[in-house]
Amino acid sequence: MSKDRGFTLIFGKLSMRVLGIETSCDDTGVAIFDATRGLLANCVRSQARTHAPYGGIVPELASRDHIQYLLPLIKQVMQQADSDPSEITAIAYTAGPGLVGSLMVGATFAKTLAWAWQIPAIPIHHMEAHLLTPFLDLKTQINFPFLALLVSGGHTMLVHAKSFGSYEVIGESVDDAVGEAFDKVAKLLGLPYPGGPPLERLAEQGNPNAFQLPRPMYHHTTLNFSFSGLKTSVMQLYKKQDQPVSDAVKADIASSFQCAAIDSLLRKCEVAIKKTAVKRLVIAGGVSANKYLRTRLEQLAKAYSSTLHLTDLAFCTDNGAMIAYTAYLQLTRSYYKKRSRDLTIKVRTNWIISDSHDF
Amino acid sequence: MIKANTLLALDSSVIQTASVALQVHSEISYVCLNDQHHHREKLLLTIEQLMRQKSLNLTDLDGFVWTSGPGTFIGLRVAASILQALSFTTHKPVYAVSTLRVMAQRALLNANPTVRRVLVAISAGQRRVYWGVYGLNDQKLACSLQDDCLALPESVPLPEGTMQDQTCLAIGEGWLAFKDSLKQCCADLHLIDIQPSFFPRADDALHLAVEDCLPLGKWVSAEEILPNYLYPTVAR
Ligand SMILES: Nc1ncnc2c1ncn2[C@@H]1O[C@H](COP(=O)(O)OP(=O)(O)OP(=O)(O)O)[C@@H](O)[C@H]1O
């Protein structure tokens, strides 16, 4: 095997070191993952401050930030990893799904750099990378099959991961993503963007049973989710309160909302465990940083004697480490992409996860 | 002054075309991509093919040139990403030229010698145009008479003073999209022709870089390769 396939021979030993680039949405992430030493460096530049004044992501501003900060981040991780360009054996980049302008920056940069360094460029599916993140080290063995709850600002889905590269979406949100609902309710309560973390902190001070909120689709037999009805109910509830709404009431609203949203997530996980009889559960994506969700899932796993794989807090939101790691897995399992030397620059904004090894 | 025998130039600043030009000593090779839907996708591939045809390696290049805007945002960022990566790996500098100036250069050199001014307009979305007014200097290089700007077609600015006495030529597809408004703004000028099918070309950017900028040494390093959007912030 040669560098052509993402490996290089050093002193007779196969070596592999992947530079991962993530620019699918609003965070610029770059990392280096080494086949023998694991993660060597991981830098993320959050764009929260850029988008905060708008209360949500402005795609054009996201792209502008990516082009400005990607190269400095690459230099930073190369330095942190004490890595020379000649030691990098492959470049992985998020090719979808995501915002077209954001994806294009990372894809173009990655392809050009790979061409200049004469190494393969590996297109990675953003959600596959999220789903594999709980295993992001060299010690944890990945055992298939497992159920994955992927919860972020753009996605809410339950995936049945049957084997590496074989992923079936068994449930997803029919409207808003759960992270989006957190962000919108947070905005209503006057919290800064992104709203998930401050909303969670506020919820800790409130009573989760203070208000009765709906859990849409709770009793549906499908594994699909819905969060827009819950969001609307919270808005109506807020309007009905004495204005200005006191901090204590805000905390109660936050707590009741969080409880309702997470009840819905839990319910579908439980149904999925029963339906599939799969005993391993993985949770990833930005919302998986939520402590209340983590605790509830631990209880659920215990009740069903299942194993729960939580994502390290540092890797819940978008990052380059998961991209580099997924490429490393693909390369070691010979999922070598024939087209990795192809110099046409392509991204797939609506790439579905069941197709993740087919670019 | 930087040794600049071998230069690579890129343009992908408008929706209609993209192009690559390669200069080796005094010989220039030029490829224009017209397939609107795919030209950006093929920019890197085209560079590779052109370099291969000329048996050049990246290490043979002395520097890079690009049209940095104003223009289409995604297109500008594709060129910027390519050049950032190439400049970073080769440690070679980059020179940026205004898209409007590059267009004006060709128009002025090709036009009837009585033409003294070129009025460049390209659509900028949201019913606006990128607007530039250019003339030739003594070295026969296009020079702006005012800063390139983003303007409403009804109120594009014109430089103070002598415009009325000069024969003008209008170029750029903005003149197709907003012909009436622009003509009205320029009603006092002696406008002899309107050429909307006029697009920037990488070889003209190369020409301007070699003639004008190399001696001035206005090169930048990889991190400074950023588009000149002219849209300072983005409306919601
Ligand atoms: N502790 C938390 N509790 C609830 N939500 C959280 C928490 N921390 C982060 N989030 C939410 O996670 C989302 C960000 O996650 P992430 O970066 O994975 O996703 P994204 O980039 O928005 O979307 P995607 O990964 O689907 O493209 C935001 O909506 C944020 O509010």
XYZ file of C-alpha atoms and ligand atoms in Angstrom:
626
model
C 0.000 0.000 0.000
C 1.199 3.490 -0.672
C 0.429 7.079 0.035
C -1.836 6.786 -2.941
C -4.282 4.943 -0.718
C -3.961 7.179 2.281
C -1.111 5.231 3.862
C 2.595 5.726 3.830
C 5.382 3.343 4.750
C 7.690 4.639 7.458
C 10.537 2.349 8.564
C 8.631 -0.578 7.147
C 5.511 0.292 9.135
C 2.257 1.453 7.666
C 1.394 4.915 8.798
C -1.713 6.985 8.298
C -2.422 10.530 9.359
C -5.599 12.301 8.272
C -6.265 16.016 8.214
C -10.012 16.578 8.698
C -11.874 19.695 7.580
C -15.436 20.532 8.651
C -17.238 23.568 7.207
C -20.773 22.309 6.665
C -22.614 24.880 8.707
C -21.518 27.565 11.133
C -18.410 26.178 12.810
C -15.009 25.899 11.180
C -13.297 22.750 12.440
C -9.913 21.253 11.609
C -8.196 18.250 13.216
C -5.491 15.655 12.697
C -6.088 11.996 13.480
C -3.210 9.526 13.458
C -3.714 5.776 13.045
C -1.282 4.855 15.808
C -1.467 7.868 18.110
C -5.130 8.873 17.798
C -6.249 12.478 17.796
C -3.223 14.775 17.635
C -4.950 18.152 17.408
C -8.458 19.520 17.135
C -9.363 23.186 16.698
C -12.838 24.622 16.240
C -13.705 28.213 15.616
C -17.289 28.805 16.626
C -19.175 31.424 14.667
C -21.721 31.948 17.452
C -20.653 35.583 17.842
C -21.081 36.251 14.113
C -24.647 34.964 14.031
C -25.792 35.952 17.523
C -27.111 39.401 16.476
C -29.413 37.692 13.947
C -30.687 34.996 16.338
C -29.884 32.278 13.812
C -27.413 31.296 11.132
C -26.973 33.684 8.200
C -25.578 31.405 5.469
C -23.590 34.086 3.636
C -21.892 35.219 6.843
C -21.056 31.587 7.663
C -19.292 31.167 4.299
C -17.371 34.401 4.792
C -16.129 33.274 8.162
C -15.059 29.892 6.813
C -12.881 31.389 4.078
C -11.287 33.731 6.572
C -10.535 31.243 9.337
C -9.955 27.889 7.643
C -6.308 28.402 6.680
C -5.265 29.874 10.058
C -6.904 26.854 11.734
C -5.081 24.428 9.461
C -1.781 26.088 10.345
C -2.710 25.927 14.013
C -3.477 22.195 14.053
C -0.375 21.382 12.012
C 1.648 23.216 14.606
C -0.167 21.701 17.589
C 0.235 18.225 16.160
C 3.848 19.028 15.368
C 3.065 17.636 11.971
C 4.874 18.261 8.726
C 2.853 18.306 5.474
C 4.817 15.252 4.336
C 3.380 13.259 7.262
C -0.232 13.878 6.249
C -1.435 10.912 4.194
C -5.024 11.919 3.396
C -7.372 14.884 3.659
C -10.974 14.376 4.727
C -13.649 16.994 4.239
C -17.370 17.284 4.854
C -19.041 16.992 1.449
C -22.617 17.171 2.781
C -25.250 17.581 3.970
C -25.102 21.276 4.832
C -25.136 24.805 3.459
C -23.816 24.977 -0.094
C -21.638 28.070 0.381
C -20.078 26.705 3.557
C -19.489 23.236 2.117
C -17.875 24.685 -1.019
C -15.148 26.450 0.960
C -14.021 23.288 2.754
C -14.399 21.035 -0.283
C -12.457 23.360 -2.595
C -9.703 23.920 -0.082
C -9.408 20.213 0.762
C -9.322 19.090 -2.869
C -6.702 21.670 -3.789
C -4.510 20.891 -0.801
C -4.767 17.145 -1.498
C -3.786 17.725 -5.113
C -0.824 19.880 -4.109
C 0.338 17.309 -1.556
C -0.395 14.386 -3.880
C -2.623 12.550 -1.422
C -6.275 11.425 -1.556
C -9.177 13.699 -0.646
C -11.961 11.786 1.102
C -15.536 13.178 1.031
C -17.251 12.515 4.353
C -20.938 12.495 5.247
C -21.433 14.907 8.135
C -24.055 12.799 9.936
C -22.082 9.575 9.575
C -19.227 11.418 11.254
C -21.508 12.539 14.115
C -22.773 8.984 14.518
C -19.276 7.522 14.875
C -17.994 10.215 17.253
C -18.651 8.272 20.506
C -15.904 5.882 19.381
C -13.425 8.614 18.558
C -10.333 7.133 20.114
C -8.228 4.102 19.422
C -9.344 2.144 22.495
C -13.093 1.973 22.044
C -14.125 -0.842 19.806
C -17.053 -0.086 17.499
C -19.578 -2.875 17.691
C -22.407 -3.050 15.213
C -25.353 -3.027 15.173
C -26.405 -0.034 17.238
C -29.142 2.573 17.396
C -28.047 6.179 17.085
C -29.994 9.218 18.190
C -28.611 12.126 16.181
C -29.755 15.440 17.570
C -28.431 18.796 16.394
C -29.478 22.207 15.118
C -30.238 20.779 11.693
C -31.192 17.163 12.351
C -33.222 14.915 14.615
C -33.071 11.276 13.620
C -32.916 7.738 14.811
C -30.562 5.598 12.791
C -30.203 1.844 12.813
C -26.485 1.329 12.145
C -26.279 -2.265 10.944
C -22.646 -2.340 9.945
C -20.010 0.163 8.898
C -21.565 2.162 6.063
C -24.976 0.544 6.350
C -27.264 3.032 8.028
C -31.038 3.038 7.975
C -32.985 6.084 9.117
C -35.830 4.602 11.162
C -37.226 7.874 12.468
C -36.790 11.598 11.953
C -38.415 14.918 12.656
C -41.308 15.759 10.384
C -40.741 19.485 11.028
C -38.196 21.363 13.207
C -34.992 19.794 14.470
C -34.848 19.544 18.250
C -31.815 21.881 18.449
C -33.727 24.419 16.397
C -36.611 24.201 18.904
C -34.147 24.790 21.764
C -32.741 27.804 19.909
C -36.179 29.301 19.192
C -37.508 28.850 22.724
C -34.255 30.286 24.074
C -34.679 33.336 21.852
C -38.231 33.791 23.158
C -36.868 33.719 26.710
C -34.288 36.356 25.821
C -31.294 34.008 25.894
C -28.300 34.396 23.559
C -27.708 32.272 20.448
C -27.044 29.328 20.285
C -29.756 28.803 22.832
C -29.244 25.157 23.876
C -26.612 25.646 26.588
C -28.129 28.754 28.286
C -31.600 27.208 28.105
C -30.300 24.103 29.847
C -28.775 26.246 32.617
C -32.003 28.188 33.081
C -34.043 24.975 33.116
C -32.003 23.704 36.073
C -33.538 26.494 38.176
C -37.120 25.765 37.142
C -39.769 23.165 37.772
C -40.237 20.708 34.878
C -43.850 20.097 35.934
C -44.810 23.760 36.297
C -46.574 23.797 32.920
C -48.280 21.042 30.994
C -46.854 21.051 27.455
C -47.692 18.716 24.562
C -45.425 15.885 23.436
C -46.368 15.714 19.734
C -46.404 12.255 18.121
C -45.672 10.644 21.472
C -48.229 7.905 20.964
C -47.704 7.467 17.221
C -46.511 4.033 16.303
C -43.882 5.504 13.939
C -40.472 6.544 15.184
C -40.857 10.054 13.822
C -40.591 13.218 15.891
C -42.285 16.587 15.760
C -41.217 19.737 17.579
C -42.977 22.633 15.905
C -46.242 22.109 17.852
C -44.330 22.119 21.119
C -42.546 25.302 20.111
C -45.853 26.994 19.248
C -47.375 25.922 22.575
C -44.435 27.459 24.430
C -44.896 30.718 22.503
C -48.608 30.823 23.396
C -47.884 29.955 27.006
C -45.337 32.752 27.199
C -47.796 35.314 25.833
C -50.389 34.312 28.437
C -48.066 35.127 31.344
C -48.053 38.448 33.176
C -45.700 40.720 31.257
C -42.858 41.280 31.756
C -42.367 37.599 32.470
C -40.448 37.068 35.712
C -37.181 35.163 35.822
C -38.778 32.448 37.918
C -41.545 31.869 35.367
C -38.994 31.887 32.557
C -37.054 29.172 34.373
C -40.240 27.136 34.773
C -41.035 27.509 31.081
C -37.477 26.482 30.113
C -37.642 23.486 32.399
C -41.083 22.360 31.232
C -40.066 22.754 27.586
C -36.824 20.830 28.045
C -38.674 18.058 29.814
C -41.308 17.793 27.061
C -38.731 17.817 24.236
C -36.595 15.196 25.915
C -39.569 13.037 26.815
C -40.346 12.845 23.096
C -36.770 11.851 22.272
C -36.716 9.236 24.998
C -40.050 7.756 24.039
C -38.927 7.084 20.457
C -35.622 5.623 21.621
C -37.544 3.254 23.844
C -39.875 2.194 21.035
C -36.860 1.712 18.742
C -35.113 -0.525 21.268
C -38.251 -2.628 21.553
C -38.840 -2.759 17.797
C -35.300 -3.652 16.747
C -34.101 -5.528 19.842
C -30.769 -3.753 19.374
C -29.044 -3.361 22.739
C -26.533 -0.663 21.999
C -27.448 3.001 21.937
C -25.349 5.900 20.663
C -26.131 9.571 21.021
C -24.396 12.362 19.137
C -24.838 15.878 17.764
C -24.990 19.273 19.482
C -28.048 18.547 21.637
C -26.377 15.422 23.025
C -24.365 17.780 25.224
C -27.555 18.268 27.249
C -26.993 16.797 30.725
C -30.659 16.116 31.407
C -30.909 14.151 28.138
C -27.766 12.203 29.004
C -29.086 11.286 32.446
C -32.454 10.198 31.086
C -30.776 8.060 28.419
C -28.574 6.421 31.022
C -31.722 5.460 32.941
C -33.336 4.139 29.783
C -30.273 2.084 28.847
C -30.192 0.617 32.332
C -33.872 -0.317 32.217
C -33.306 -2.220 28.974
C -29.863 -3.608 29.930
C -28.440 -1.774 26.958
C -25.044 -0.178 26.543
C -25.048 3.579 26.065
C -22.235 5.307 24.193
C -22.169 9.011 24.937
C -20.214 11.487 22.844
C -17.446 13.310 24.672
C -18.695 16.842 25.354
C -15.864 18.325 23.301
C -17.131 16.541 20.180
C -20.909 17.005 20.438
C -21.047 20.047 18.200
C -19.438 20.206 14.767
C -15.708 19.524 14.652
C -12.944 18.353 12.337
C -11.948 15.424 14.566
C -15.020 13.402 13.655
C -14.365 14.027 9.956
C -10.737 12.904 10.158
C -11.740 9.903 12.286
C -14.458 8.767 9.859
C -11.995 8.947 6.967
C -9.489 6.957 9.021
C -12.140 4.251 9.530
C -12.986 4.241 5.850
C -9.350 3.990 4.822
C -8.482 1.207 7.280
C -11.513 -0.727 6.170
C -10.487 -0.245 2.543
C -13.477 1.854 1.751
C -11.080 3.582 -0.552
C -12.921 6.011 -2.747
C -12.043 5.546 -6.371
C -12.862 9.154 -7.003
C -10.656 10.562 -4.277
C -8.194 11.767 -6.935
C -10.906 13.293 -9.061
C -10.392 17.042 -9.142
C -13.975 18.099 -9.803
C -15.295 19.941 -6.774
C -18.647 18.616 -5.676
C -20.771 18.906 -2.574
C -24.128 17.319 -1.778
C -26.325 19.597 0.294
C -29.045 16.945 0.717
C -26.873 13.850 0.912
C -28.790 11.152 2.798
C -27.039 9.007 5.381
C -28.131 5.690 3.885
C -25.947 6.675 0.912
C -23.010 7.827 2.980
C -20.402 5.582 1.387
C -21.510 6.422 -2.096
C -20.390 9.841 -3.234
C 10.661 42.742 -7.344
C 9.502 39.158 -7.455
C 10.770 36.829 -10.147
C 7.658 36.229 -12.193
C 8.376 34.102 -15.210
C 5.675 31.585 -14.488
C 2.291 32.747 -13.240
C -1.116 31.155 -12.855
C -4.252 33.320 -13.041
C -7.857 32.505 -12.154
C -11.199 34.154 -12.653
C -14.484 32.820 -11.335
C -16.045 36.085 -10.323
C -19.142 36.021 -12.522
C -21.923 33.477 -12.993
C -21.539 33.122 -16.770
C -17.895 32.073 -17.141
C -14.727 31.050 -15.371
C -11.223 30.973 -16.770
C -7.650 29.962 -16.144
C -4.523 31.461 -17.701
C -0.945 30.304 -17.417
C 2.028 32.405 -18.342
C 5.392 30.780 -18.944
C 7.910 33.502 -19.845
C 6.040 35.437 -22.514
C 3.760 32.640 -23.655
C 0.200 32.656 -22.344
C -2.193 29.694 -22.402
C -5.822 30.382 -21.718
C -8.874 28.205 -21.043
C -12.381 29.568 -20.667
C -15.202 27.512 -19.138
C -18.659 28.499 -20.313
C -20.801 25.802 -18.783
C -22.608 27.980 -16.261
C -23.725 25.138 -14.050
C -20.422 23.365 -13.736
C -17.588 25.790 -14.398
C -16.713 26.248 -10.708
C -16.628 22.507 -10.187
C -14.116 22.207 -13.004
C -11.773 25.037 -12.111
C -9.221 22.912 -10.241
C -9.365 20.198 -12.888
C -8.710 22.809 -15.576
C -5.686 24.124 -13.707
C -4.285 20.613 -13.431
C -4.856 19.919 -17.130
C -3.235 23.158 -18.210
C -0.212 22.578 -15.987
C 0.122 19.037 -17.274
C -0.062 20.208 -20.898
C 2.811 22.569 -20.188
C 4.717 19.923 -18.193
C 4.777 22.196 -15.167
C 4.810 21.325 -11.481
C 3.354 23.531 -8.792
C 6.898 24.248 -7.635
C 7.632 25.826 -11.026
C 5.157 28.628 -10.375
C 6.406 32.010 -9.180
C 3.052 33.416 -8.133
C -0.693 33.584 -8.604
C -3.133 36.193 -9.861
C -6.896 36.384 -9.450
C -9.893 38.609 -9.942
C -10.927 39.201 -6.344
C -14.280 40.846 -6.997
C -16.711 42.329 -6.880
C -18.729 39.418 -8.211
C -20.632 36.303 -7.290
C -19.831 35.305 -3.709
C -19.526 31.550 -4.153
C -17.431 31.955 -7.297
C -15.059 34.363 -5.566
C -14.676 31.982 -2.647
C -13.938 29.012 -4.910
C -11.063 30.925 -6.509
C -9.932 32.212 -3.106
C -9.975 28.695 -1.571
C -7.947 27.268 -4.453
C -5.395 30.050 -4.268
C -5.134 30.008 -0.490
C -4.333 26.298 -0.635
C -1.854 26.706 -3.511
C -0.147 29.713 -1.998
C 0.056 27.951 1.373
C 1.689 24.840 -0.081
C 4.039 26.559 -2.524
C 4.841 29.601 -0.351
C 4.314 31.735 -3.442
C 2.533 35.101 -3.316
C -0.756 36.157 -4.830
C -1.880 39.298 -6.566
C -5.513 40.418 -6.672
C -7.049 42.555 -9.426
C -10.518 44.099 -9.489
C -12.988 42.185 -11.649
C -14.299 45.435 -13.121
C -10.807 46.656 -13.942
C -9.968 43.421 -15.725
C -13.067 43.838 -17.885
C -12.282 47.482 -18.572
C -8.742 46.665 -19.660
C -9.833 44.487 -22.563
C -12.637 46.830 -23.540
C -10.358 49.870 -23.679
C -7.618 48.141 -25.643
C -10.036 46.675 -28.180
C -12.217 49.726 -28.596
C -12.063 52.392 -31.207
C -9.305 54.827 -30.070
C -11.817 57.631 -29.562
C -13.249 55.729 -26.585
C -11.806 57.272 -23.426
C -14.033 55.862 -20.712
C -15.561 52.487 -19.964
C -18.621 52.123 -17.752
C -18.721 48.614 -16.246
C -21.896 47.177 -14.707
C -22.541 43.649 -13.475
C -25.645 42.470 -11.633
C -25.184 42.155 -7.904
C -28.560 40.735 -6.878
C -31.206 42.555 -4.887
C -31.684 44.931 -7.827
C -28.204 46.370 -7.543
C -25.141 46.557 -9.750
C -21.419 46.541 -9.196
C -20.281 49.660 -10.929
C -16.923 50.942 -12.100
C -15.689 53.769 -14.344
C -12.321 53.298 -16.041
C -9.919 55.030 -18.401
C -6.453 54.198 -19.753
C -3.298 55.665 -18.238
C -0.111 56.512 -20.114
C 1.069 52.911 -19.889
C -2.154 51.786 -21.560
C -3.438 50.196 -18.380
C -7.005 50.526 -17.142
C -7.288 52.863 -14.158
C -10.353 53.533 -12.073
C -11.679 57.094 -12.007
C -13.515 56.350 -8.761
C -13.769 53.398 -6.388
C -15.691 50.374 -7.635
C -19.016 50.381 -5.828
C -22.356 48.710 -5.224
C -25.182 50.916 -6.454
C -28.819 51.054 -7.412
C -29.070 51.160 -11.217
C -31.089 54.392 -10.925
C -28.325 56.192 -9.117
C -24.924 54.937 -10.216
C -22.295 57.563 -9.388
C -20.179 59.253 -12.053
C -16.836 60.936 -11.440
C -16.914 64.694 -11.085
C -15.750 66.837 -13.985
C -14.780 65.914 -17.461
C -17.008 62.933 -18.248
C -19.272 64.835 -20.656
C -16.477 65.541 -23.124
C -15.401 61.928 -23.322
C -16.571 59.145 -25.588
C -17.797 56.270 -23.455
C -18.381 52.563 -23.924
C -20.696 50.516 -21.689
C -19.853 46.875 -20.864
C -21.087 44.064 -18.632
C -24.359 42.181 -18.336
C -25.678 44.743 -15.871
C -26.325 46.809 -18.988
C -28.730 44.131 -20.184
C -30.545 43.671 -16.878
C -30.847 47.389 -16.064
C -30.398 49.015 -19.451
C -33.035 51.752 -19.100
C -32.066 52.900 -15.620
C -28.370 52.932 -16.402
C -28.880 54.762 -19.693
C -30.919 57.358 -17.920
C -28.154 57.937 -15.377
C -25.664 58.343 -18.195
C -27.939 60.461 -20.410
C -25.484 63.369 -20.449
C -22.607 61.230 -21.649
C -21.530 60.447 -25.162
C -22.202 56.713 -25.036
C -21.283 55.071 -28.339
C -21.996 51.418 -27.671
C -23.377 48.956 -25.129
C -21.771 45.512 -24.953
C -23.547 43.379 -22.320
C -21.882 40.076 -23.341
C -18.579 41.103 -21.906
C -16.998 38.996 -19.165
C -13.774 39.082 -17.147
C -10.890 36.913 -18.353
C -8.007 35.468 -16.410
C -5.476 36.361 -19.121
C -6.347 40.047 -18.786
C -5.826 39.787 -15.035
C -2.430 38.275 -15.782
C -1.606 41.110 -18.135
C -2.495 43.732 -15.533
C -0.507 41.922 -12.867
C 2.594 41.685 -14.988
C 2.492 45.220 -16.331
C 1.278 47.091 -13.365
C 1.527 45.259 -10.142
C 4.705 43.277 -10.297
C 6.870 46.374 -10.179
C 4.746 47.759 -7.363
C 5.091 44.564 -5.386
C 1.527 44.535 -4.084
C 1.606 40.811 -3.397
C -0.131 39.198 -0.483
C 0.329 35.924 1.372
C -2.140 33.046 1.567
C -4.197 34.275 4.559
C -4.807 37.609 2.919
C -6.490 36.077 -0.119
C -10.030 37.175 0.591
C -12.789 38.284 -1.770
C -13.613 41.917 -2.216
C -17.355 41.500 -1.729
C -18.310 45.189 -1.735
C -21.387 44.073 0.196
C -20.059 45.058 3.621
C -22.647 43.162 5.602
C -25.535 41.012 4.589
C -29.136 41.947 5.045
C -31.231 39.339 6.798
N -26.687 21.603 26.271
C -27.488 21.682 25.209
N -28.810 21.440 25.329
C -29.626 21.516 24.254
N -29.212 21.861 23.031
C -27.913 22.127 22.851
C -26.977 22.044 23.932
N -25.750 22.365 23.455
C -25.916 22.632 22.138
N -27.197 22.500 21.770
C -27.789 22.741 20.440
O -27.080 22.009 19.468
C -27.170 22.693 18.201
C -25.809 22.779 17.559
O -25.398 21.491 17.264
P -24.418 21.089 16.057
O -23.273 22.013 16.017
O -24.147 19.635 16.174
O -25.426 21.220 14.879
P -25.635 22.162 13.649
O -24.374 22.579 13.051
O -26.587 23.209 14.084
O -26.419 21.179 12.684
P -25.942 19.879 11.891
O -24.825 19.228 12.633
O -27.180 19.055 11.871
O -25.544 20.373 10.550
C -27.775 24.050 18.500
O -29.122 24.044 18.094
C -27.641 24.170 20.022
O -28.628 24.988 20.612
